[in-house]
mmCIF file of C-alpha atoms in Angstrom:
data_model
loop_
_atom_site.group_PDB
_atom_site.id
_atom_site.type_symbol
_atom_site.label_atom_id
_atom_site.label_comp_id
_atom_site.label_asym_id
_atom_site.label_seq_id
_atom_site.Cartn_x
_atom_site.Cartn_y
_atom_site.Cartn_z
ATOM 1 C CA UNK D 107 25.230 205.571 -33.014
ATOM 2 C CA UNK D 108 26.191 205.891 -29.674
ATOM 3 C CA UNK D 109 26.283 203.116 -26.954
ATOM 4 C CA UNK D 110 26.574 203.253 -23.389
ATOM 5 C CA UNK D 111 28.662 200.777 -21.358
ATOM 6 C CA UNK D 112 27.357 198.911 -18.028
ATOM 7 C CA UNK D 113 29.994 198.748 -15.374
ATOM 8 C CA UNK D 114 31.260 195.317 -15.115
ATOM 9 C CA UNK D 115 30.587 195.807 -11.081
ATOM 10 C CA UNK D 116 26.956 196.451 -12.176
ATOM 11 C CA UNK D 117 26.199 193.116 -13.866
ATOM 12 C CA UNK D 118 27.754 191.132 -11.215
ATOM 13 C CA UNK D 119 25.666 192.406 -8.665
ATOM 14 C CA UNK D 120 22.355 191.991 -10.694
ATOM 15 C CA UNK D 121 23.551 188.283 -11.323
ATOM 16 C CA UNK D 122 24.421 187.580 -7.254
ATOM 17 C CA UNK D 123 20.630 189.913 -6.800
ATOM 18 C CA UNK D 124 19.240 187.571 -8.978
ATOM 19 C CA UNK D 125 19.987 184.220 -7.526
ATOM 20 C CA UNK D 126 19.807 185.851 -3.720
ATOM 21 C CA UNK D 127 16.819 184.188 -1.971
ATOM 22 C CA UNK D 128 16.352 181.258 -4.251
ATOM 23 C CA UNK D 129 17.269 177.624 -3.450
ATOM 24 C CA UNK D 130 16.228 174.181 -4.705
ATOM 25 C CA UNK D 131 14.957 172.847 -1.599
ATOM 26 C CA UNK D 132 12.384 174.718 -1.039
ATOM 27 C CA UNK D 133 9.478 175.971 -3.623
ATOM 28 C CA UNK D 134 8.535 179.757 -3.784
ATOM 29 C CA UNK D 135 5.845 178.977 -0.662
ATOM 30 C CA UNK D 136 9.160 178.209 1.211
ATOM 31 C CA UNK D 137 7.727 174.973 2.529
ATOM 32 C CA UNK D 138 10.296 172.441 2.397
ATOM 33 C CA UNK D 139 10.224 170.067 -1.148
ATOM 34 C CA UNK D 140 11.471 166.908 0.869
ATOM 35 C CA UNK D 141 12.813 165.800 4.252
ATOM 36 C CA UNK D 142 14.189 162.803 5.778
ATOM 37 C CA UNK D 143 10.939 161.880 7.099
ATOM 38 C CA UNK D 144 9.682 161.587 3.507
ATOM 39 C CA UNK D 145 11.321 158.157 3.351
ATOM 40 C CA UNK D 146 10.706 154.914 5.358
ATOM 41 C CA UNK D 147 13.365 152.250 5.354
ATOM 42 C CA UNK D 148 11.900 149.343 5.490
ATOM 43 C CA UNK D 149 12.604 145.045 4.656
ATOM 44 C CA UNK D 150 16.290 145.349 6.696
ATOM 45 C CA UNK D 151 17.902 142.112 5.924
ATOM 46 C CA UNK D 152 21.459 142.164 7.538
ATOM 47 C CA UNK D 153 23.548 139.637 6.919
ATOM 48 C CA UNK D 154 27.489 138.737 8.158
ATOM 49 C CA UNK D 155 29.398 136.099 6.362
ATOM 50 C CA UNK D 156 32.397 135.178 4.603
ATOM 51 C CA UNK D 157 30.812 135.600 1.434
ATOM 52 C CA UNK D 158 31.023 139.182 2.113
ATOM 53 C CA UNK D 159 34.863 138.959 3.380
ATOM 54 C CA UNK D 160 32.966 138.914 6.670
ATOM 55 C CA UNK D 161 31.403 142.637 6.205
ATOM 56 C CA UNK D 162 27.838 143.518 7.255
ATOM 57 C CA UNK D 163 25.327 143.297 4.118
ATOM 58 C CA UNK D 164 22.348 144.921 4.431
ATOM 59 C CA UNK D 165 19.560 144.640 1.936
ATOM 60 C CA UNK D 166 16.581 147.293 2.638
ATOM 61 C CA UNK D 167 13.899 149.251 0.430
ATOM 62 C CA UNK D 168 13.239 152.472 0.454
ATOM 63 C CA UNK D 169 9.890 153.901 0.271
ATOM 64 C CA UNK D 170 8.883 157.248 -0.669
ATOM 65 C CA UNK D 171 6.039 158.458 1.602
ATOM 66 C CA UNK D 172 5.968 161.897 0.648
ATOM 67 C CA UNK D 173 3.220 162.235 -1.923
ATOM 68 C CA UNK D 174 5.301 163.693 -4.516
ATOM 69 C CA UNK D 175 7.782 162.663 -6.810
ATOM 70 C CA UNK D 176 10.970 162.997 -5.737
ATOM 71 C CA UNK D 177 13.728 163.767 -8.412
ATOM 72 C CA UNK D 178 17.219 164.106 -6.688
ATOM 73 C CA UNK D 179 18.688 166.080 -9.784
ATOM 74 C CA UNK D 180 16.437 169.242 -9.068
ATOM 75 C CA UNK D 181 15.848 168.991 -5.095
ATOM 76 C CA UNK D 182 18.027 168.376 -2.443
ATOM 77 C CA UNK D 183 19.646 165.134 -1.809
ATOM 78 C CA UNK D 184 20.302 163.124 1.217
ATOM 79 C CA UNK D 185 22.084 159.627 2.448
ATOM 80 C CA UNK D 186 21.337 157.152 4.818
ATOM 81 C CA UNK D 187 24.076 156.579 7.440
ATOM 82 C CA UNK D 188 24.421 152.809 8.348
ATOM 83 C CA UNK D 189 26.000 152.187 11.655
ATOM 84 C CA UNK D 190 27.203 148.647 13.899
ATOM 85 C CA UNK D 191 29.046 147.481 16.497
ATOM 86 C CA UNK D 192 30.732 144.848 16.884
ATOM 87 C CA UNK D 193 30.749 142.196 19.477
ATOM 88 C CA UNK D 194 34.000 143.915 20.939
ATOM 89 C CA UNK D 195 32.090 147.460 21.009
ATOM 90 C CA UNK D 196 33.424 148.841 18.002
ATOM 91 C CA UNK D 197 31.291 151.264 15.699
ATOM 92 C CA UNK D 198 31.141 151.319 12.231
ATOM 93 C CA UNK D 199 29.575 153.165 9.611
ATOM 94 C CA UNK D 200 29.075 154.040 6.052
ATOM 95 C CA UNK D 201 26.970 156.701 4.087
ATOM 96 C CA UNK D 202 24.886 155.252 1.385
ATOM 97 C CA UNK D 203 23.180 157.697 -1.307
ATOM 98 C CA UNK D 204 19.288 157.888 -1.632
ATOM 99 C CA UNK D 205 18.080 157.015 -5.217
ATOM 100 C CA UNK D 206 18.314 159.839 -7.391
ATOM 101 C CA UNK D 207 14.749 159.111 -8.463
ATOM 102 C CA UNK D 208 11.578 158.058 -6.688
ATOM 103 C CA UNK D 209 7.773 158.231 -7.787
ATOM 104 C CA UNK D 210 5.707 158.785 -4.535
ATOM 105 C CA UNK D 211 4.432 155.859 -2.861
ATOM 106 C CA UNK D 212 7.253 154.102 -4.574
ATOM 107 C CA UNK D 213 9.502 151.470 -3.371
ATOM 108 C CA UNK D 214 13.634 151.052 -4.481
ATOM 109 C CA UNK D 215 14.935 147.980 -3.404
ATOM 110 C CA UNK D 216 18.838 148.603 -2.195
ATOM 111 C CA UNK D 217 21.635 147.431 -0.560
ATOM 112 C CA UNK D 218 24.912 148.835 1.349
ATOM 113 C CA UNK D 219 28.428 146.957 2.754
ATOM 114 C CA UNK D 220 29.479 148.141 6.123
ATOM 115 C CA UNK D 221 32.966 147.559 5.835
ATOM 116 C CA UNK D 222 34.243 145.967 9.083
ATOM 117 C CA UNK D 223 38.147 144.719 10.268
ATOM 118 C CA UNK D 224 39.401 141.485 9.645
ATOM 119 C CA UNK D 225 38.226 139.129 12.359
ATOM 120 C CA UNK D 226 35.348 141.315 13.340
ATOM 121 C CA UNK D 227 32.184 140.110 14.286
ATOM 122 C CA UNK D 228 29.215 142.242 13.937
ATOM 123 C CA UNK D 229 25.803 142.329 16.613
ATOM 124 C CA UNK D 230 23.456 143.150 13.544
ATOM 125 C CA UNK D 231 20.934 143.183 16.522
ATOM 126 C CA UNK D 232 22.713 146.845 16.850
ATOM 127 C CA UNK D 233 22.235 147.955 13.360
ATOM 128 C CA UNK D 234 20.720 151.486 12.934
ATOM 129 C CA UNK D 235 20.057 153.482 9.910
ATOM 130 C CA UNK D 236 19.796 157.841 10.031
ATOM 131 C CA UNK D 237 18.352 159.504 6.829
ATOM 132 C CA UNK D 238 20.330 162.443 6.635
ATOM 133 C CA UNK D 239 20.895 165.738 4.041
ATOM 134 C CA UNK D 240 23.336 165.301 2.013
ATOM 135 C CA UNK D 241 25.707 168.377 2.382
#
């Protein structure tokens, strides 16, 4: 019996062929699975003291508003970006991670550290919050 051989070249162009034009963001409509505006951040409770070292704690929730389930492991994931100055002017930040799971209409209650200097002091009346993709 005879058998024929496939150029290696051959199968690794029907593999890239294959996964061209699919991504996990979006479903085969091409309508976007989630976005930041999917998410509400809601029940900020910053806080500065020494318990903290004198960082900024921020307790929030998260809500998912998007009328779907969203499962981080199979979509596309994104952070929040927490950012304050100081009473001096200075910014700081941090990137939290969404949860990796959240049933629609859901809440997650969280929490994040900005990390600030020694001696800072923070003007939580400056705190701001970005839902961003996570790259």
């Amino acid at each position: 019996m005879k058998t024929k051989k496939i150029a290696p070249w051959l199968v690794v162009c029907l593999i890239a062929v294959a996964g061209c034009g699919k991504d996990d963001t979006t479903p085969d409509d091409g309508t976007p699975l989630f976005k930041p505006a999917d998410f509400e951040i809601v029940n900020i409770d910053p806080t500065q003291d020494d318990y903290y070292g004198g960082d900024v704690y921020v307790g929030y929730d998260v809500k998912n508003v998007s009328g779907r389930d969203y499962e981080g492991s199979t979509t596309v994931f994104f952070d929040i970006r927490w950012t304050v100055k100081t009473t001096d002017g200075t910014l700081y930040h941090t990137l939290r991670g969404m949860p990796d799971d959240l049933l629609k209409d859901a809440v997650s209650s969280e929490s994040v550290i900005i990390d600030l200097s020694p001696g800072k002091t923070a003007d939580l009346s400056s705190l701001t919050y970005e839902v961003i993709v996570d790259e």
